[in-house]
Amino acid sequence: MKENMSGCSVEESMRLLGGRWRLLLVSYLLEGPKRFNDLRRDVPGISQRMLTLDLRALENAGLVKRTVYPTSPVRVEYEVTEDGKRLEPVVKVMKEFGLWLKARDADQVAGD
């Protein structure tokens, strides 16, 4: 992962959560534990490789926990850790901002 160049706390957050998918994955995992294929269905635009890399990065950061169940076939679940739950307000604000953007864009299209 890249190094924080400015020492800024926002940069530190973006270093971990930046990119297209990580915060979105956390938002789905805040709903409850999910299996890998459940997440692939939730985020159809993500490749298997990117999903694996992003889940691994979130796991290494201590925000997501991976549990392997010794069944046949092996079952693996991902869930948000206590540290990861601290992202819930961030996800909420991002959802609200996204809804505002959609409404603004719809108003601009209607006004044209």
XYZ file of C-alpha atoms in Angstrom:
112
model
C 0.000 0.000 0.000
C 1.183 3.522 -0.718
C 2.737 5.650 1.982
C 0.989 8.695 3.471
C 2.999 11.592 2.021
C 1.344 14.595 3.687
C 0.662 13.148 7.130
C -2.953 14.279 6.694
C -5.614 12.116 8.364
C -7.868 12.336 5.279
C -5.033 11.021 3.122
C -4.507 8.190 5.599
C -8.181 7.211 5.296
C -8.119 7.464 1.514
C -4.937 5.394 1.379
C -6.883 2.493 2.845
C -10.390 3.130 1.542
C -9.619 4.847 -1.759
C -10.426 3.177 -4.982
C -13.688 2.081 -6.381
C -14.762 -0.897 -4.287
C -13.508 -1.009 -0.687
C -16.020 1.268 0.993
C -18.779 -0.315 -1.090
C -17.721 -3.767 0.120
C -17.752 -2.521 3.710
C -21.247 -1.110 3.187
C -22.537 -4.536 2.111
C -20.712 -6.288 4.950
C -22.269 -3.914 7.481
C -25.552 -5.683 6.629
C -24.082 -8.909 8.017
C -21.612 -11.681 7.149
C -21.428 -12.622 3.483
C -19.739 -15.251 1.398
C -17.421 -14.390 -1.483
C -20.022 -15.127 -4.178
C -22.644 -13.096 -2.317
C -20.322 -10.104 -2.556
C -19.722 -10.798 -6.258
C -23.490 -10.699 -6.803
C -23.814 -7.494 -4.749
C -21.042 -5.816 -6.777
C -21.396 -7.234 -10.305
C -18.807 -4.883 -11.840
C -15.935 -6.142 -9.676
C -13.585 -8.811 -10.981
C -12.806 -11.874 -8.896
C -9.180 -10.752 -8.618
C -10.070 -7.230 -7.436
C -12.584 -8.576 -4.939
C -9.925 -10.895 -3.529
C -7.332 -8.101 -3.347
C -9.693 -5.609 -1.728
C -11.012 -8.117 0.822
C -7.428 -9.038 1.663
C -6.480 -5.362 2.113
C -9.493 -4.756 4.361
C -8.627 -7.888 6.320
C -4.979 -6.813 6.712
C -6.185 -3.440 7.988
C -8.297 -5.198 10.623
C -11.600 -3.924 9.208
C -12.873 -7.245 7.861
C -12.624 -10.721 9.337
C -12.398 -13.847 7.178
C -13.713 -17.070 8.723
C -13.117 -20.475 7.143
C -15.546 -23.198 8.193
C -14.271 -26.802 7.962
C -17.126 -28.128 5.883
C -17.111 -29.972 2.609
C -16.882 -27.926 0.462
C -15.111 -25.322 2.583
C -17.286 -22.332 3.454
C -15.677 -18.894 3.843
C -17.478 -15.865 5.257
C -16.443 -12.249 5.545
C -17.728 -9.866 8.189
C -16.959 -6.417 9.498
C -14.858 -6.315 12.686
C -15.484 -3.961 15.587
C -12.905 -1.600 14.057
C -14.668 -1.898 10.704
C -17.982 -0.909 12.292
C -16.442 2.528 12.866
C -16.973 3.056 9.121
C -20.766 2.911 9.499
C -21.150 6.713 9.813
C -18.860 7.188 6.793
C -20.994 4.798 4.738
C -24.145 6.620 5.877
C -22.767 10.016 4.819
C -21.613 8.603 1.473
C -25.095 7.146 0.833
C -26.736 10.469 1.693
C -24.320 12.356 -0.546
C -24.933 9.872 -3.381
C -28.692 10.354 -3.071
C -28.199 14.120 -3.135
C -26.035 13.826 -6.269
C -28.649 11.678 -8.022
C -31.406 14.153 -7.162
C -29.288 17.116 -8.280
C -28.448 15.416 -11.569
C -32.115 14.518 -12.117
C -33.092 18.154 -11.474
C -30.487 19.358 -13.966
C -31.752 16.946 -16.636
C -35.363 18.019 -15.972
C -34.374 21.679 -16.175
C -32.733 21.313 -19.598
